[in-house]
Amino acid sequence: MKNEIGDFLDYLTYERNVSINTISAYRTDLESFVSFLCNDYFTLGRDQLDFRKVDNLAIRAYLAHLARRKLSRSSIVRHLSAMRTFFRHLMREGAVEANPARVVATPKREKYLPSVLQPADVTLLLEQPDVSTPLGLRDLAFLELIYASGLRSSKPVEIDLADMPIPAKPIKVPAHGATARTVPCGPTAPRTVRPSP
């Protein structure tokens, strides 16, 4: 192996003006890749490594190696991105004929369930407005409506007070354009928004 990685990092630094953090991440990821190729995949010395012999199977084997090391999917995606960019540079320089990382599918990122408030947290939140003032009553009405209907915090200001159902029933909420969507509305929110005289 010649100094392909060093040349690549110089290209990113001086021609592409890439940030120091990105350069450092690419260096770490590519050195890890080379170490895997030399020690685990081809089992040869670094001076014998020829990137022309690296194919998509080697890339996939490396990604599987990272997964076995319990790296997060986002980290694995970053490694794959570094390899794609590196091999694209090698192609541009005529050092390889193809980019083996280009045909490897990008791993899907982890999906996490959103965190939700616990009942005690909701109770504490609804107790915060000072209901002895008009602004406090307004804030409580907004909070009750947001909580009861699952609305975004910006939506209550778009609802016409005349559309607030009493007794409680589904309520129409403005959506994109001229359309509206119907959402459930519990009994507490309407009473707070339009208290009985």
Tab-separated table of N, CA and C in Angstrom, residues 2-144:
chain	number	residue	atom	x	y	z
A	2	LYS	N	0.609	2.127	-0.919
A	2	LYS	CA	1.316	3.400	-0.936
A	2	LYS	C	0.664	4.316	0.095
A	3	ASN	N	0.865	5.601	-0.055
A	3	ASN	CA	0.299	6.534	0.912
A	3	ASN	C	-1.051	7.078	0.417
A	4	GLU	N	-1.924	6.149	-0.034
A	4	GLU	CA	-3.219	6.583	-0.604
A	4	GLU	C	-4.060	7.354	0.408
A	5	ILE	N	-4.073	6.884	1.657
A	5	ILE	CA	-4.899	7.553	2.669
A	5	ILE	C	-4.359	8.955	2.941
A	6	GLY	N	-3.039	9.082	3.088
A	6	GLY	CA	-2.452	10.400	3.308
A	6	GLY	C	-2.742	11.355	2.166
A	7	ASP	N	-2.614	10.863	0.929
A	7	ASP	CA	-2.910	11.700	-0.241
A	7	ASP	C	-4.378	12.125	-0.246
A	8	PHE	N	-5.249	11.186	0.125
A	8	PHE	CA	-6.683	11.476	0.169
A	8	PHE	C	-6.990	12.550	1.208
A	9	LEU	N	-6.391	12.419	2.394
A	9	LEU	CA	-6.631	13.401	3.453
A	9	LEU	C	-6.058	14.767	3.074
A	10	ASP	N	-4.916	14.788	2.377
A	10	ASP	CA	-4.365	16.056	1.883
A	10	ASP	C	-5.313	16.692	0.872
A	11	TYR	N	-5.890	15.866	0.016
A	11	TYR	CA	-6.865	16.357	-0.975
A	11	TYR	C	-8.057	17.003	-0.266
A	12	LEU	N	-8.573	16.316	0.768
A	12	LEU	CA	-9.715	16.869	1.502
A	12	LEU	C	-9.328	18.167	2.209
A	13	THR	N	-8.129	18.223	2.740
A	13	THR	CA	-7.680	19.385	3.513
A	13	THR	C	-7.423	20.593	2.625
A	14	TYR	N	-6.651	20.395	1.557
A	14	TYR	CA	-6.168	21.538	0.789
A	14	TYR	C	-7.008	21.882	-0.441
A	15	GLU	N	-7.722	20.885	-0.975
A	15	GLU	CA	-8.530	21.176	-2.159
A	15	GLU	C	-10.012	21.300	-1.841
A	16	ARG	N	-10.471	20.509	-0.887
A	16	ARG	CA	-11.897	20.555	-0.537
A	16	ARG	C	-12.166	21.399	0.695
A	17	ASN	N	-11.115	21.792	1.431
A	17	ASN	CA	-11.245	22.624	2.623
A	17	ASN	C	-12.206	22.010	3.653
A	18	VAL	N	-12.056	20.698	3.861
A	18	VAL	CA	-12.902	19.966	4.791
A	18	VAL	C	-12.443	20.262	6.221
A	19	SER	N	-13.371	20.241	7.166
A	19	SER	CA	-13.059	20.578	8.562
A	19	SER	C	-12.088	19.584	9.183
A	20	ILE	N	-11.389	20.051	10.206
A	20	ILE	CA	-10.410	19.211	10.912
A	20	ILE	C	-11.088	17.993	11.536
A	21	ASN	N	-12.282	18.178	12.082
A	21	ASN	CA	-12.993	17.057	12.705
A	21	ASN	C	-13.330	15.973	11.689
A	22	THR	N	-13.751	16.390	10.493
A	22	THR	CA	-14.074	15.423	9.447
A	22	THR	C	-12.820	14.687	8.995
A	23	ILE	N	-11.737	15.414	8.838
A	23	ILE	CA	-10.463	14.794	8.456
A	23	ILE	C	-10.061	13.747	9.491
A	24	SER	N	-10.172	14.109	10.762
A	24	SER	CA	-9.805	13.185	11.836
A	24	SER	C	-10.682	11.937	11.813
A	25	ALA	N	-11.990	12.120	11.586
A	25	ALA	CA	-12.910	10.978	11.540
A	25	ALA	C	-12.582	10.083	10.347
A	26	TYR	N	-12.319	10.681	9.180
A	26	TYR	CA	-11.974	9.891	7.993
A	26	TYR	C	-10.682	9.116	8.227
A	27	ARG	N	-9.689	9.765	8.843
A	27	ARG	CA	-8.412	9.080	9.107
A	27	ARG	C	-8.639	7.859	10.010
A	28	THR	N	-9.379	8.054	11.080
A	28	THR	CA	-9.651	6.958	12.017
A	28	THR	C	-10.407	5.824	11.329
A	29	ASP	N	-11.454	6.170	10.569
A	29	ASP	CA	-12.276	5.152	9.908
A	29	ASP	C	-11.486	4.384	8.860
A	30	LEU	N	-10.678	5.081	8.062
A	30	LEU	CA	-9.925	4.415	6.999
A	30	LEU	C	-8.778	3.576	7.566
A	31	GLU	N	-8.149	4.055	8.630
A	31	GLU	CA	-7.100	3.249	9.266
A	31	GLU	C	-7.701	1.976	9.855
A	32	SER	N	-8.900	2.072	10.408
A	32	SER	CA	-9.587	0.895	10.935
A	32	SER	C	-9.895	-0.082	9.802
A	33	PHE	N	-10.321	0.450	8.665
A	33	PHE	CA	-10.636	-0.380	7.501
A	33	PHE	C	-9.391	-1.102	6.998
A	34	VAL	N	-8.293	-0.373	6.883
A	34	VAL	CA	-7.028	-0.963	6.421
A	34	VAL	C	-6.553	-2.037	7.394
A	35	SER	N	-6.674	-1.776	8.670
A	35	SER	CA	-6.272	-2.758	9.680
A	35	SER	C	-7.090	-4.039	9.533
A	36	PHE	N	-8.397	-3.893	9.288
A	36	PHE	CA	-9.253	-5.067	9.085
A	36	PHE	C	-8.822	-5.834	7.837
A	37	LEU	N	-8.575	-5.120	6.747
A	37	LEU	CA	-8.173	-5.787	5.510
A	37	LEU	C	-6.872	-6.567	5.694
A	38	CYS	N	-5.906	-5.942	6.350
A	38	CYS	CA	-4.588	-6.574	6.510
A	38	CYS	C	-4.591	-7.709	7.522
A	39	ASN	N	-5.291	-7.528	8.623
A	39	ASN	CA	-5.225	-8.504	9.717
A	39	ASN	C	-6.285	-9.596	9.647
A	40	ASP	N	-7.462	-9.271	9.098
A	40	ASP	CA	-8.577	-10.215	9.150
A	40	ASP	C	-9.031	-10.730	7.781
A	41	TYR	N	-8.985	-9.870	6.774
A	41	TYR	CA	-9.592	-10.259	5.494
A	41	TYR	C	-8.568	-10.863	4.538
A	42	PHE	N	-7.510	-10.118	4.248
A	42	PHE	CA	-6.480	-10.622	3.337
A	42	PHE	C	-5.320	-11.276	4.086
A	43	THR	N	-5.118	-10.916	5.337
A	43	THR	CA	-3.982	-11.339	6.165
A	43	THR	C	-2.657	-11.148	5.425
A	44	LEU	N	-2.300	-9.887	5.261
A	44	LEU	CA	-1.036	-9.536	4.627
A	44	LEU	C	-0.508	-8.253	5.253
A	45	GLY	N	0.708	-7.885	4.916
A	45	GLY	CA	1.299	-6.670	5.442
A	45	GLY	C	0.725	-5.436	4.774
A	46	ARG	N	0.794	-4.314	5.477
A	46	ARG	CA	0.246	-3.063	4.927
A	46	ARG	C	0.907	-2.687	3.599
A	47	ASP	N	2.206	-2.984	3.465
A	47	ASP	CA	2.909	-2.634	2.234
A	47	ASP	C	2.485	-3.510	1.054
A	48	GLN	N	1.745	-4.612	1.348
A	48	GLN	CA	1.273	-5.496	0.280
A	48	GLN	C	-0.174	-5.222	-0.116
A	49	LEU	N	-0.863	-4.372	0.626
A	49	LEU	CA	-2.275	-4.122	0.359
A	49	LEU	C	-2.457	-3.368	-0.954
A	50	ASP	N	-3.315	-3.913	-1.793
A	50	ASP	CA	-3.627	-3.301	-3.093
A	50	ASP	C	-5.129	-3.014	-3.118
A	51	PHE	N	-5.498	-1.734	-3.142
A	51	PHE	CA	-6.922	-1.375	-3.097
A	51	PHE	C	-7.675	-1.841	-4.339
A	52	ARG	N	-6.960	-2.184	-5.411
A	52	ARG	CA	-7.630	-2.703	-6.604
A	52	ARG	C	-8.255	-4.069	-6.344
A	53	LYS	N	-7.783	-4.761	-5.305
A	53	LYS	CA	-8.301	-6.091	-4.981
A	53	LYS	C	-9.454	-6.038	-3.976
A	54	VAL	N	-9.768	-4.845	-3.499
A	54	VAL	CA	-10.880	-4.699	-2.549
A	54	VAL	C	-12.186	-4.642	-3.333
A	55	ASP	N	-13.097	-5.565	-3.031
A	55	ASP	CA	-14.390	-5.578	-3.720
A	55	ASP	C	-15.521	-5.328	-2.726
A	56	ASN	N	-16.737	-5.385	-3.242
A	56	ASN	CA	-17.891	-5.112	-2.378
A	56	ASN	C	-18.033	-6.142	-1.263
A	57	LEU	N	-17.535	-7.369	-1.475
A	57	LEU	CA	-17.598	-8.390	-0.425
A	57	LEU	C	-16.694	-8.013	0.742
A	58	ALA	N	-15.549	-7.428	0.429
A	58	ALA	CA	-14.646	-6.973	1.491
A	58	ALA	C	-15.292	-5.846	2.294
A	59	ILE	N	-15.981	-4.952	1.582
A	59	ILE	CA	-16.669	-3.842	2.267
A	59	ILE	C	-17.752	-4.395	3.192
A	60	ARG	N	-18.551	-5.334	2.671
A	60	ARG	CA	-19.614	-5.923	3.493
A	60	ARG	C	-19.043	-6.656	4.698
A	61	ALA	N	-17.939	-7.364	4.484
A	61	ALA	CA	-17.301	-8.082	5.597
A	61	ALA	C	-16.838	-7.090	6.666
A	62	TYR	N	-16.336	-5.941	6.228
A	62	TYR	CA	-15.889	-4.930	7.186
A	62	TYR	C	-17.074	-4.365	7.973
A	63	LEU	N	-18.181	-4.101	7.298
A	63	LEU	CA	-19.368	-3.585	7.988
A	63	LEU	C	-19.883	-4.610	8.994
A	64	ALA	N	-19.842	-5.893	8.612
A	64	ALA	CA	-20.250	-6.945	9.552
A	64	ALA	C	-19.301	-6.982	10.751
A	65	HIS	N	-18.019	-6.766	10.489
A	65	HIS	CA	-17.016	-6.703	11.558
A	65	HIS	C	-17.348	-5.563	12.534
A	66	LEU	N	-17.723	-4.413	11.996
A	66	LEU	CA	-18.094	-3.277	12.848
A	66	LEU	C	-19.341	-3.597	13.663
A	67	ALA	N	-20.304	-4.276	13.041
A	67	ALA	CA	-21.542	-4.638	13.748
A	67	ALA	C	-21.237	-5.603	14.894
A	68	ARG	N	-20.306	-6.535	14.671
A	68	ARG	CA	-19.934	-7.471	15.741
A	68	ARG	C	-19.254	-6.751	16.896
A	69	ARG	N	-18.599	-5.646	16.596
A	69	ARG	CA	-17.965	-4.850	17.643
A	69	ARG	C	-18.974	-3.944	18.352
A	70	LYS	N	-20.256	-4.090	17.995
A	70	LYS	CA	-21.361	-3.355	18.633
A	70	LYS	C	-21.333	-1.854	18.337
A	71	LEU	N	-20.783	-1.458	17.177
A	71	LEU	CA	-20.861	-0.048	16.797
A	71	LEU	C	-22.306	0.282	16.441
A	72	SER	N	-22.714	1.501	16.687
A	72	SER	CA	-24.072	1.913	16.334
A	72	SER	C	-24.203	1.970	14.817
A	73	ARG	N	-25.417	1.898	14.343
A	73	ARG	CA	-25.635	1.955	12.895
A	73	ARG	C	-25.174	3.285	12.320
A	74	SER	N	-25.344	4.366	13.068
A	74	SER	CA	-24.913	5.667	12.565
A	74	SER	C	-23.397	5.698	12.390
A	75	SER	N	-22.655	5.033	13.279
A	75	SER	CA	-21.202	4.954	13.133
A	75	SER	C	-20.820	4.104	11.928
A	76	ILE	N	-21.539	3.004	11.719
A	76	ILE	CA	-21.274	2.142	10.570
A	76	ILE	C	-21.551	2.895	9.274
A	77	VAL	N	-22.623	3.671	9.258
A	77	VAL	CA	-22.944	4.484	8.074
A	77	VAL	C	-21.826	5.482	7.807
A	78	ARG	N	-21.261	6.060	8.877
A	78	ARG	CA	-20.154	7.016	8.711
A	78	ARG	C	-18.928	6.334	8.105
A	79	HIS	N	-18.619	5.118	8.577
A	79	HIS	CA	-17.499	4.356	8.005
A	79	HIS	C	-17.729	4.097	6.518
A	80	LEU	N	-18.944	3.693	6.156
A	80	LEU	CA	-19.258	3.413	4.750
A	80	LEU	C	-19.131	4.673	3.911
A	81	SER	N	-19.581	5.792	4.446
A	81	SER	CA	-19.457	7.067	3.733
A	81	SER	C	-17.999	7.427	3.486
A	82	ALA	N	-17.139	7.187	4.488
A	82	ALA	CA	-15.706	7.458	4.340
A	82	ALA	C	-15.110	6.589	3.238
A	83	MET	N	-15.504	5.310	3.197
A	83	MET	CA	-14.973	4.412	2.173
A	83	MET	C	-15.454	4.812	0.789
A	84	ARG	N	-16.705	5.206	0.667
A	84	ARG	CA	-17.220	5.640	-0.635
A	84	ARG	C	-16.444	6.845	-1.150
A	85	THR	N	-16.236	7.811	-0.273
A	85	THR	CA	-15.517	9.023	-0.670
A	85	THR	C	-14.060	8.696	-1.009
A	86	PHE	N	-13.445	7.829	-0.221
A	86	PHE	CA	-12.049	7.437	-0.452
A	86	PHE	C	-11.890	6.744	-1.809
A	87	PHE	N	-12.755	5.764	-2.095
A	87	PHE	CA	-12.634	5.038	-3.361
A	87	PHE	C	-13.007	5.921	-4.556
A	88	ARG	N	-13.905	6.861	-4.345
A	88	ARG	CA	-14.212	7.811	-5.424
A	88	ARG	C	-12.965	8.627	-5.766
A	89	HIS	N	-12.215	9.015	-4.729
A	89	HIS	CA	-10.970	9.745	-4.943
A	89	HIS	C	-9.950	8.866	-5.666
A	90	LEU	N	-9.840	7.587	-5.249
A	90	LEU	CA	-8.903	6.685	-5.905
A	90	LEU	C	-9.261	6.487	-7.378
A	91	MET	N	-10.545	6.429	-7.693
A	91	MET	CA	-10.973	6.319	-9.092
A	91	MET	C	-10.556	7.559	-9.879
A	92	ARG	N	-10.766	8.725	-9.268
A	92	ARG	CA	-10.410	9.981	-9.929
A	92	ARG	C	-8.907	10.038	-10.211
A	93	GLU	N	-8.126	9.451	-9.319
A	93	GLU	CA	-6.669	9.439	-9.468
A	93	GLU	C	-6.179	8.295	-10.352
A	94	GLY	N	-7.100	7.420	-10.769
A	94	GLY	CA	-6.719	6.293	-11.628
A	94	GLY	C	-6.094	5.139	-10.876
A	95	ALA	N	-6.202	5.116	-9.546
A	95	ALA	CA	-5.596	4.052	-8.745
A	95	ALA	C	-6.459	2.793	-8.714
A	96	VAL	N	-7.776	2.948	-8.891
A	96	VAL	CA	-8.688	1.801	-8.969
A	96	VAL	C	-9.648	2.043	-10.129
A	97	GLU	N	-10.273	0.955	-10.591
A	97	GLU	CA	-11.185	1.076	-11.733
A	97	GLU	C	-12.635	1.253	-11.311
A	98	ALA	N	-12.963	0.849	-10.099
A	98	ALA	CA	-14.352	0.921	-9.638
A	98	ALA	C	-14.388	1.280	-8.157
A	99	ASN	N	-15.554	1.721	-7.722
A	99	ASN	CA	-15.776	2.062	-6.321
A	99	ASN	C	-16.593	0.940	-5.686
A	100	PRO	N	-15.939	0.000	-4.979
A	100	PRO	CA	-16.678	-1.144	-4.420
A	100	PRO	C	-17.662	-0.757	-3.325
A	101	ALA	N	-17.447	0.383	-2.686
A	101	ALA	CA	-18.348	0.800	-1.606
A	101	ALA	C	-19.646	1.370	-2.152
A	102	ARG	N	-19.626	1.754	-3.420
A	102	ARG	CA	-20.811	2.398	-4.014
A	102	ARG	C	-21.992	1.438	-4.123
A	103	VAL	N	-21.713	0.148	-4.330
A	103	VAL	CA	-22.796	-0.821	-4.541
A	103	VAL	C	-23.271	-1.462	-3.239
A	104	VAL	N	-22.651	-1.089	-2.117
A	104	VAL	CA	-23.053	-1.644	-0.817
A	104	VAL	C	-24.181	-0.796	-0.243
A	105	ALA	N	-25.276	-1.443	0.113
A	105	ALA	CA	-26.443	-0.724	0.633
A	105	ALA	C	-26.113	-0.064	1.968
A	106	THR	N	-26.641	1.133	2.141
A	106	THR	CA	-26.451	1.855	3.398
A	106	THR	C	-27.330	1.231	4.482
A	107	PRO	N	-26.753	0.844	5.620
A	107	PRO	CA	-27.578	0.280	6.705
A	107	PRO	C	-28.625	1.291	7.169
A	108	LYS	N	-29.800	0.791	7.467
A	108	LYS	CA	-30.851	1.673	7.977
A	108	LYS	C	-30.506	2.099	9.394
A	109	ARG	N	-30.778	3.354	9.686
A	109	ARG	CA	-30.483	3.867	11.028
A	109	ARG	C	-31.484	3.321	12.034
A	110	GLU	N	-31.060	3.274	13.294
A	110	GLU	CA	-31.949	2.807	14.344
A	110	GLU	C	-33.146	3.743	14.473
A	111	LYS	N	-34.288	3.159	14.785
A	111	LYS	CA	-35.476	3.962	15.033
A	111	LYS	C	-35.801	3.851	16.518
A	112	TYR	N	-36.006	4.996	17.114
A	112	TYR	CA	-36.296	5.030	18.546
A	112	TYR	C	-37.721	5.522	18.766
A	113	LEU	N	-38.400	4.930	19.735
A	113	LEU	CA	-39.713	5.425	20.109
A	113	LEU	C	-39.550	6.767	20.813
A	114	PRO	N	-40.451	7.701	20.551
A	114	PRO	CA	-40.321	9.001	21.227
A	114	PRO	C	-40.542	8.856	22.719
A	115	SER	N	-39.850	9.686	23.485
A	115	SER	CA	-40.067	9.672	24.926
A	115	SER	C	-41.360	10.419	25.237
A	116	VAL	N	-42.051	9.984	26.252
A	116	VAL	CA	-43.341	10.595	26.609
A	116	VAL	C	-43.316	11.009	28.072
A	117	LEU	N	-44.183	11.974	28.390
A	117	LEU	CA	-44.308	12.415	29.772
A	117	LEU	C	-45.039	11.360	30.592
A	118	GLN	N	-44.612	11.183	31.812
A	118	GLN	CA	-45.306	10.293	32.741
A	118	GLN	C	-46.516	11.052	33.313
A	119	PRO	N	-47.557	10.329	33.770
A	119	PRO	CA	-48.749	10.996	34.310
A	119	PRO	C	-48.435	12.039	35.379
A	120	ALA	N	-47.486	11.738	36.261
A	120	ALA	CA	-47.141	12.702	37.314
A	120	ALA	C	-46.550	13.977	36.712
A	121	ASP	N	-45.770	13.831	35.626
A	121	ASP	CA	-45.190	14.996	34.953
A	121	ASP	C	-46.276	15.847	34.310
A	122	VAL	N	-47.282	15.176	33.710
A	122	VAL	CA	-48.393	15.903	33.086
A	122	VAL	C	-49.163	16.685	34.147
A	123	THR	N	-49.441	16.034	35.266
A	123	THR	CA	-50.156	16.707	36.357
A	123	THR	C	-49.389	17.933	36.825
A	124	LEU	N	-48.087	17.782	37.020
A	124	LEU	CA	-47.250	18.901	37.450
A	124	LEU	C	-47.269	20.024	36.427
A	125	LEU	N	-47.223	19.679	35.147
A	125	LEU	CA	-47.241	20.686	34.085
A	125	LEU	C	-48.559	21.459	34.096
A	126	LEU	N	-49.668	20.749	34.247
A	126	LEU	CA	-50.979	21.410	34.224
A	126	LEU	C	-51.231	22.258	35.461
A	127	GLU	N	-50.460	22.044	36.504
A	127	GLU	CA	-50.609	22.844	37.721
A	127	GLU	C	-49.783	24.130	37.676
A	128	GLN	N	-48.976	24.331	36.656
A	128	GLN	CA	-48.076	25.481	36.608
A	128	GLN	C	-48.759	26.832	36.338
A	129	PRO	N	-49.737	26.908	35.420
A	129	PRO	CA	-50.335	28.227	35.158
A	129	PRO	C	-51.053	28.796	36.386
A	130	ASP	N	-50.956	30.116	36.554
A	130	ASP	CA	-51.655	30.814	37.629
A	130	ASP	C	-53.061	31.131	37.138
A	131	VAL	N	-54.044	30.314	37.539
A	131	VAL	CA	-55.402	30.451	37.014
A	131	VAL	C	-56.152	31.646	37.602
A	132	SER	N	-55.491	32.406	38.477
A	132	SER	CA	-56.140	33.609	39.009
A	132	SER	C	-55.957	34.795	38.056
A	133	THR	N	-55.205	34.605	36.963
A	133	THR	CA	-54.976	35.674	35.988
A	133	THR	C	-55.481	35.240	34.618
A	134	PRO	N	-55.860	36.202	33.767
A	134	PRO	CA	-56.307	35.853	32.412
A	134	PRO	C	-55.241	35.083	31.617
A	135	LEU	N	-53.968	35.488	31.727
A	135	LEU	CA	-52.912	34.788	31.004
A	135	LEU	C	-52.734	33.365	31.523
A	136	GLY	N	-52.874	33.188	32.827
A	136	GLY	CA	-52.783	31.848	33.400
A	136	GLY	C	-53.899	30.948	32.902
A	137	LEU	N	-55.128	31.507	32.817
A	137	LEU	CA	-56.245	30.738	32.283
A	137	LEU	C	-55.993	30.363	30.821
A	138	ARG	N	-55.441	31.326	30.056
A	138	ARG	CA	-55.130	31.046	28.651
A	138	ARG	C	-54.102	29.918	28.539
A	139	ASP	N	-53.052	30.006	29.363
A	139	ASP	CA	-52.002	28.991	29.316
A	139	ASP	C	-52.550	27.612	29.683
A	140	LEU	N	-53.395	27.562	30.707
A	140	LEU	CA	-53.984	26.284	31.110
A	140	LEU	C	-54.852	25.729	29.980
A	141	ALA	N	-55.628	26.622	29.345
A	141	ALA	CA	-56.475	26.185	28.231
A	141	ALA	C	-55.624	25.594	27.106
A	142	PHE	N	-54.516	26.257	26.767
A	142	PHE	CA	-53.624	25.747	25.723
A	142	PHE	C	-53.058	24.386	26.110
A	143	LEU	N	-52.577	24.277	27.360
A	143	LEU	CA	-51.979	23.023	27.805
A	143	LEU	C	-52.995	21.878	27.804
A	144	GLU	N	-54.198	22.168	28.296
A	144	GLU	CA	-55.249	21.141	28.318
A	144	GLU	C	-55.590	20.696	26.892
